[in-house]
CSV table of C-alpha atoms and ligand atoms in Angstrom, one decimal:
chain,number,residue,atom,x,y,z
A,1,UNK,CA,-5.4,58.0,91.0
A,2,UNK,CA,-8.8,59.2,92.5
A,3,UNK,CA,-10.6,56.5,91.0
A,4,UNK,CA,-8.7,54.5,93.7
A,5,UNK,CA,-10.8,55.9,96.4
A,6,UNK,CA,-13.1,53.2,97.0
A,7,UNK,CA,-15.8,55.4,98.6
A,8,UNK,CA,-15.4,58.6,97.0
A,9,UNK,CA,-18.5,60.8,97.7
A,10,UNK,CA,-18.8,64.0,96.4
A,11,UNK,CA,-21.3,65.8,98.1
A,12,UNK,CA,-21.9,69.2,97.4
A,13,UNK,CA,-23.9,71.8,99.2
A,14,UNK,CA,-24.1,70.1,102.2
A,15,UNK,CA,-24.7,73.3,104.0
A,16,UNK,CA,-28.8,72.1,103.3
A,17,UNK,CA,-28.4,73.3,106.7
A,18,UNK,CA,-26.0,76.0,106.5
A,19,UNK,CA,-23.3,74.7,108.8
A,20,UNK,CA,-20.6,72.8,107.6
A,21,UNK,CA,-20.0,71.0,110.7
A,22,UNK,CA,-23.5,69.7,111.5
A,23,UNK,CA,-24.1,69.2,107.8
A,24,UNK,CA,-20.9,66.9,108.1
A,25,UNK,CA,-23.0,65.0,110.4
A,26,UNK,CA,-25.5,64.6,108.3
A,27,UNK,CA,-24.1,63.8,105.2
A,28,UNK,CA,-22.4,60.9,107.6
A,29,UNK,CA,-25.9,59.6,108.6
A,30,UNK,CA,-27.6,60.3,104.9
A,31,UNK,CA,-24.6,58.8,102.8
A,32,UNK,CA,-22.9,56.3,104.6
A,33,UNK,CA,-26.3,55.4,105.5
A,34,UNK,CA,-28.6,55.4,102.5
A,35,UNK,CA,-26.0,55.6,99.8
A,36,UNK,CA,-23.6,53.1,101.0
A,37,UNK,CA,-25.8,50.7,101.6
A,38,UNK,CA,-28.9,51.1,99.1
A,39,UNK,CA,-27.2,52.9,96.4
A,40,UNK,CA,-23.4,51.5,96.8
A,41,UNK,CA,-24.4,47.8,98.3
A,42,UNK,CA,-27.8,47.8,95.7
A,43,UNK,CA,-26.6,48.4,92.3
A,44,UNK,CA,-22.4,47.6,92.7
A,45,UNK,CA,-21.1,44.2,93.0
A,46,UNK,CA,-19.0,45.4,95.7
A,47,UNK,CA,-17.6,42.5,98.0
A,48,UNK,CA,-17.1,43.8,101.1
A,49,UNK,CA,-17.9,47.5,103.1
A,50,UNK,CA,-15.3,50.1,103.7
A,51,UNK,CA,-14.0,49.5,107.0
A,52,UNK,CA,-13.5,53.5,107.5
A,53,UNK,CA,-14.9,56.3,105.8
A,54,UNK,CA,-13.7,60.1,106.9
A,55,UNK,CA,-15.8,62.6,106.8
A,56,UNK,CA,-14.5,65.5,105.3
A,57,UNK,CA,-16.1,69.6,106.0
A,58,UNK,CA,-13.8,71.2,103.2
A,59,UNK,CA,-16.3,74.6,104.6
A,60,UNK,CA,-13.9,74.5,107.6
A,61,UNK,CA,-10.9,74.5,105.4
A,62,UNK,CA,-12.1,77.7,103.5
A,63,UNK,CA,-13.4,79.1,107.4
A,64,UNK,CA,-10.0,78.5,108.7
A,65,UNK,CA,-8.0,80.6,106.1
A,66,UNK,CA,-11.1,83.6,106.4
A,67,UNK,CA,-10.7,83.8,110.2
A,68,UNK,CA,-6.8,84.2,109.2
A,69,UNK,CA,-7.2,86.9,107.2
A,70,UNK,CA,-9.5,88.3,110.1
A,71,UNK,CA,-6.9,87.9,112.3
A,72,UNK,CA,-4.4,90.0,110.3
A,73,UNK,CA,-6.6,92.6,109.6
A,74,UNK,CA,-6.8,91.5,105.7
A,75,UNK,CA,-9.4,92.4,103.8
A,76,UNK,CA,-11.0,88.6,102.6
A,77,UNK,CA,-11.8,90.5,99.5
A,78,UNK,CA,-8.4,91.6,98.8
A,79,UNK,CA,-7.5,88.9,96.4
A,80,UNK,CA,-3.7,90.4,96.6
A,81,UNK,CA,-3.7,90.9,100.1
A,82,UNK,CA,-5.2,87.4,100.9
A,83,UNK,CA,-3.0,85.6,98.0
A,84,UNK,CA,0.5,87.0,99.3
A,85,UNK,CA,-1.0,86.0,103.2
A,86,UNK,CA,-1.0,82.7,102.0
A,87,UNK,CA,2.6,81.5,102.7
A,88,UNK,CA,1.8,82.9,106.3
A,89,UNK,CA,-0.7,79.6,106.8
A,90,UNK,CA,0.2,76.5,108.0
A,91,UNK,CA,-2.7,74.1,107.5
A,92,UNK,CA,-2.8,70.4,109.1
A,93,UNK,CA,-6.0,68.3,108.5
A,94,UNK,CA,-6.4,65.4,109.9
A,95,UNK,CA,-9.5,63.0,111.5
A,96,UNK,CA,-8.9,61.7,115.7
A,97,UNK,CA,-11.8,58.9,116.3
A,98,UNK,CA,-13.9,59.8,113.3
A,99,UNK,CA,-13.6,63.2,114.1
A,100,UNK,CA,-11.7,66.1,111.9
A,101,UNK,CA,-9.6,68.3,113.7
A,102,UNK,CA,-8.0,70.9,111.8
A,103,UNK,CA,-4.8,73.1,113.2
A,104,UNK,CA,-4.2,76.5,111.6
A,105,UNK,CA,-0.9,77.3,112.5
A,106,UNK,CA,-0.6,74.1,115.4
A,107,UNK,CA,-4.1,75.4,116.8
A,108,UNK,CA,-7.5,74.0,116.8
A,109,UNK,CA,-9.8,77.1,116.4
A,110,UNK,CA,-13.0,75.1,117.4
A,111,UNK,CA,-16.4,77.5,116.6
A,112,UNK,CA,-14.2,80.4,116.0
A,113,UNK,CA,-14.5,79.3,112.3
A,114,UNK,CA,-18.1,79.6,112.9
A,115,UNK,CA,-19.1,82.7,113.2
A,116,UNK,CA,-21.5,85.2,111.4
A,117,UNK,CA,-17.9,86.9,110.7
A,118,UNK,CA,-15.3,83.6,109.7
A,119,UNK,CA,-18.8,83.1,107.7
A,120,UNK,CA,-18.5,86.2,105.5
A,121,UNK,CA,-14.9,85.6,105.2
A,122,UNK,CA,-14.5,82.2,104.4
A,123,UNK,CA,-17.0,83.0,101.7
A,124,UNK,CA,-15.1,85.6,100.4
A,125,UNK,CA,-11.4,83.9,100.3
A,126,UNK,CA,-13.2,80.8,98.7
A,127,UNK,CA,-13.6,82.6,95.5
A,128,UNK,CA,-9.9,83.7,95.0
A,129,UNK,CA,-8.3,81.3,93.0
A,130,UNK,CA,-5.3,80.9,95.0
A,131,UNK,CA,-6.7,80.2,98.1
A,132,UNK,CA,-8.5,76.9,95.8
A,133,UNK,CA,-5.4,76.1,94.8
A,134,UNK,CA,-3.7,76.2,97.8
A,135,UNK,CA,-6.4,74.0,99.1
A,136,UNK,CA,-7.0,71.5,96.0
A,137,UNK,CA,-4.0,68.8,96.8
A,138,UNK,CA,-5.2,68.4,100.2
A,139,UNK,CA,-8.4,67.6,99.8
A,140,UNK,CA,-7.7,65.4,97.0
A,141,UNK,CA,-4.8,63.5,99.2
A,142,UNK,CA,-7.2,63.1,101.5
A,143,UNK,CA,-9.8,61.1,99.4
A,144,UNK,CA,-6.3,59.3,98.2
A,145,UNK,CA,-5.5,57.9,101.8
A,146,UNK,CA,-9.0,57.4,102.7
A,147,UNK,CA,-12.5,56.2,101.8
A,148,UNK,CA,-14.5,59.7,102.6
A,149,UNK,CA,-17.5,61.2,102.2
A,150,UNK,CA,-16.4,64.5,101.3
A,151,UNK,CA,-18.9,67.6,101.8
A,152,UNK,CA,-18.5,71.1,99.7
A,153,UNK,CA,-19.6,73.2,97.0
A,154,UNK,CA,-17.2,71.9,94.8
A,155,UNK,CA,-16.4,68.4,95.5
A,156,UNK,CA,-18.2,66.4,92.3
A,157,UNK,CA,-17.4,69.1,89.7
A,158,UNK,CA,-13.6,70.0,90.4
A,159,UNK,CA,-12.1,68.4,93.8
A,160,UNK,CA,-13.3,64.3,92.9
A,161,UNK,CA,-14.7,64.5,89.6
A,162,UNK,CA,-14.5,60.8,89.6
A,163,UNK,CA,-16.4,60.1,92.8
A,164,UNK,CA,-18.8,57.1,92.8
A,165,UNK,CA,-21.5,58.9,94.4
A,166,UNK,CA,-22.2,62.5,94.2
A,167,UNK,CA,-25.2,63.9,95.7
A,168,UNK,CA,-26.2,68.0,95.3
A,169,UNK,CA,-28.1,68.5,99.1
A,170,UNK,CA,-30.4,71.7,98.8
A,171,UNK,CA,-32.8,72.4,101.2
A,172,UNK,CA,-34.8,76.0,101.5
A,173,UNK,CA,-33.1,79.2,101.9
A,174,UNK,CA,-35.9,79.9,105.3
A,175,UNK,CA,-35.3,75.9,106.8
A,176,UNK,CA,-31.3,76.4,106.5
A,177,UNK,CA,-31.6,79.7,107.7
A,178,UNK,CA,-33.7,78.6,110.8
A,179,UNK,CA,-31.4,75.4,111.7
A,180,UNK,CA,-28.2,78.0,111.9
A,181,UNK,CA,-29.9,80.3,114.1
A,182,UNK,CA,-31.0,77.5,116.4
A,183,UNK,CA,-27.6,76.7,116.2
A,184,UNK,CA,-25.9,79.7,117.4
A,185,UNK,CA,-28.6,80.0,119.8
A,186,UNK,CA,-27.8,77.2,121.4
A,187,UNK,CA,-24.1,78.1,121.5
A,188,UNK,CA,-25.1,80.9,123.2
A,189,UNK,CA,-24.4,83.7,120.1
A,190,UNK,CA,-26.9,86.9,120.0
A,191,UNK,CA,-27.8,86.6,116.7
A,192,UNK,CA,-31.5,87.6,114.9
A,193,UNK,CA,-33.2,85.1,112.4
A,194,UNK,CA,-33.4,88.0,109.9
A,195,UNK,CA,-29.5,88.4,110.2
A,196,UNK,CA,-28.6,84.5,109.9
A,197,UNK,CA,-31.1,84.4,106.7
A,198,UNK,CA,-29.9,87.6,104.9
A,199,UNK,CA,-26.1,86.2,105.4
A,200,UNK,CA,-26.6,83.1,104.3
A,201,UNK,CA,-28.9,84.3,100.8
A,202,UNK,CA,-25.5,87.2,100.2
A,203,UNK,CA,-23.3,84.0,101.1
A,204,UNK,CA,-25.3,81.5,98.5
A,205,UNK,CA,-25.2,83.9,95.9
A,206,UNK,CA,-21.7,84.7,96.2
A,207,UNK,CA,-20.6,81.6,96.5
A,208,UNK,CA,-22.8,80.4,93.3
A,209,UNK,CA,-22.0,82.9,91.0
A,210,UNK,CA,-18.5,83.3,91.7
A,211,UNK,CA,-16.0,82.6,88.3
A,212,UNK,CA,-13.9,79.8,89.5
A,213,UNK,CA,-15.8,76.6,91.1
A,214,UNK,CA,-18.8,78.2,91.9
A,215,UNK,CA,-21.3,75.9,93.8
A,216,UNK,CA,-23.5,74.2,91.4
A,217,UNK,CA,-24.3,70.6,90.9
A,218,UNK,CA,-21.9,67.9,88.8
A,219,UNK,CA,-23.5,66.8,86.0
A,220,UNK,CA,-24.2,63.5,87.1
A,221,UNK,CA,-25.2,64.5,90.6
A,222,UNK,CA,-28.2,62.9,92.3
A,223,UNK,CA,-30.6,66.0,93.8
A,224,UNK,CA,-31.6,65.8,97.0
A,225,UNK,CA,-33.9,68.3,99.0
A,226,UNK,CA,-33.1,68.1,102.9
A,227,UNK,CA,-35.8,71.2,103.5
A,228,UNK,CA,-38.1,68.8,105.6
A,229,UNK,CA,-36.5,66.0,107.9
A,230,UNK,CA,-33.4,64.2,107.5
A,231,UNK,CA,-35.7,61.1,108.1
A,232,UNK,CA,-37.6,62.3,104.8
A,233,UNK,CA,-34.8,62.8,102.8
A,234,UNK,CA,-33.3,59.7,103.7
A,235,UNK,CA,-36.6,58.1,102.6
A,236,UNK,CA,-36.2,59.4,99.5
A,237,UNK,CA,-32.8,58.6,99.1
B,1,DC,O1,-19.9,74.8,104.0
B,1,DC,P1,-19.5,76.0,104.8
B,1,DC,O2,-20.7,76.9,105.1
B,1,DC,O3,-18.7,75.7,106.0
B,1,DC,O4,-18.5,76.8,103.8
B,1,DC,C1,-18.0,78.1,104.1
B,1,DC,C2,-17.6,78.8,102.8
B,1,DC,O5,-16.6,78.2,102.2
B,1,DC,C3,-18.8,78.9,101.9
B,1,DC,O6,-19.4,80.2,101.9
B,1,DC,C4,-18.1,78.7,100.5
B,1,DC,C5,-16.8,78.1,100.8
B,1,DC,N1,-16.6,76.7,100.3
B,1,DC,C6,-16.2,76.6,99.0
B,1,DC,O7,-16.1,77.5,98.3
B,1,DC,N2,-16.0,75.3,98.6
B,1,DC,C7,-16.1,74.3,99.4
B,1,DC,N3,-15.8,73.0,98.9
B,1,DC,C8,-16.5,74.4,100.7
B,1,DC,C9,-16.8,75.7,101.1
């Protein structure tokens, strides 16, 4: 059935800028862009566009159920403790004018799910295998119902292992680390560059070395390196 989804993009590691949100953006720009058109348009006999792609941060999925745990005073660790919390969630995802909004029980947590904390958390429940699971049909309905690009460390090797386009976004450890700090700077967080980069390199290797879906590329992913520009990397996409 997920051969059906006429634009199915797996992108994984989007965070080439360590923020799932603003790497959602970009993957937008870069694949609906560049792939769509050069790779999609160039080398398929497709006949006509996509009318509607949704852009999908599965991070913010993984966020949402961290900052849950936070708020019960669960350990994100505790793979018990975080399993059995489960049936406590209520998770709706859905996309408002291109947009996705996602309600953890009926509320929109906005940047909540984006901070140094929800970070460390959502890293942590991502590598129980229950909270996957629990996460796995949505996503995949998703790319059912929809064309998408779909950004996350999984996406091309066990969410849409049948996506048409899959594309493994690195970029440096020290240019990721920088755009998150001038992130939270500018929403006004008083963070230090040394904290935002040590995070991130504990939150990388955790979330690469895990046992179940850890974040490495499919197979038949295309490499990309987004250290420099995302006007250079979509010239060499
Ligand atoms: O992309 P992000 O930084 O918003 O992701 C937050 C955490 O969620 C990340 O540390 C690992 C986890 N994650 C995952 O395991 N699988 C995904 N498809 C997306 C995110």
């Amino acid at each position: 059935a997920l051969r059906e989804t006429r634009v199915g993009i797996g992108a994984e590691n989007v965070n080439a800028n360590a923020s799932g949100a603003y790497a959602g953006e970009i993957a937008a720009d870069m694949l609906v862009e560049a792939v769509q058109w050069k790779i999609l348009y160039g080398y398929h006999d497709w006949h006509s566009k996509p009318t509607h792609t949704e852009i999908v941060d599965t991070g913010a999925l993984y966020r949402n159920i961290g900052l849950f745990m936070l708020d019960e005073g669960i350990d994100p660790k505790d793979a018990e403790a975080v399993g059995g919390a489960l049936d406590k969630i209520n998770i709706e995802l859905k996309f408002e004018n291109g947009k996705q909004i996602i309600l953890l029980n009926g509320v929109d947590r906005g940047d909540e799910i984006r901070t140094p904390a929800a970070s460390m958390a959502a890293s942590a429940v991502s590598a129980i295998p229950s909270v996957r699971n629990y996460l796995l049909d949505m996503q995949r309905s998703t790319a059912k119902k929809n064309s998408v690009v779909m950004d996350g460390r999984d996406i091309g090797t066990v969410i849409l292992p049948y996506a048409v386009v899959k594309i493994f976004l690195t970029a440096s450890p020290e240019a990721r680390a920088r755009r998150r700090y001038d992130e939270l700077l500018a929403k006004g967080q008083t963070v230090s560059y040394e904290q935002v980069y040590n995070e991130m390199v504990e939150r990388d290797k955790n979330d690469s070395t895990r046992k179940i879906a850890p974040a490495v590329p499919a197979a038949d992913a295309i490499m990309l390196d987004n250290s420099e520009s995302l006007e250079k990397t979509l010239e060499t996409a």
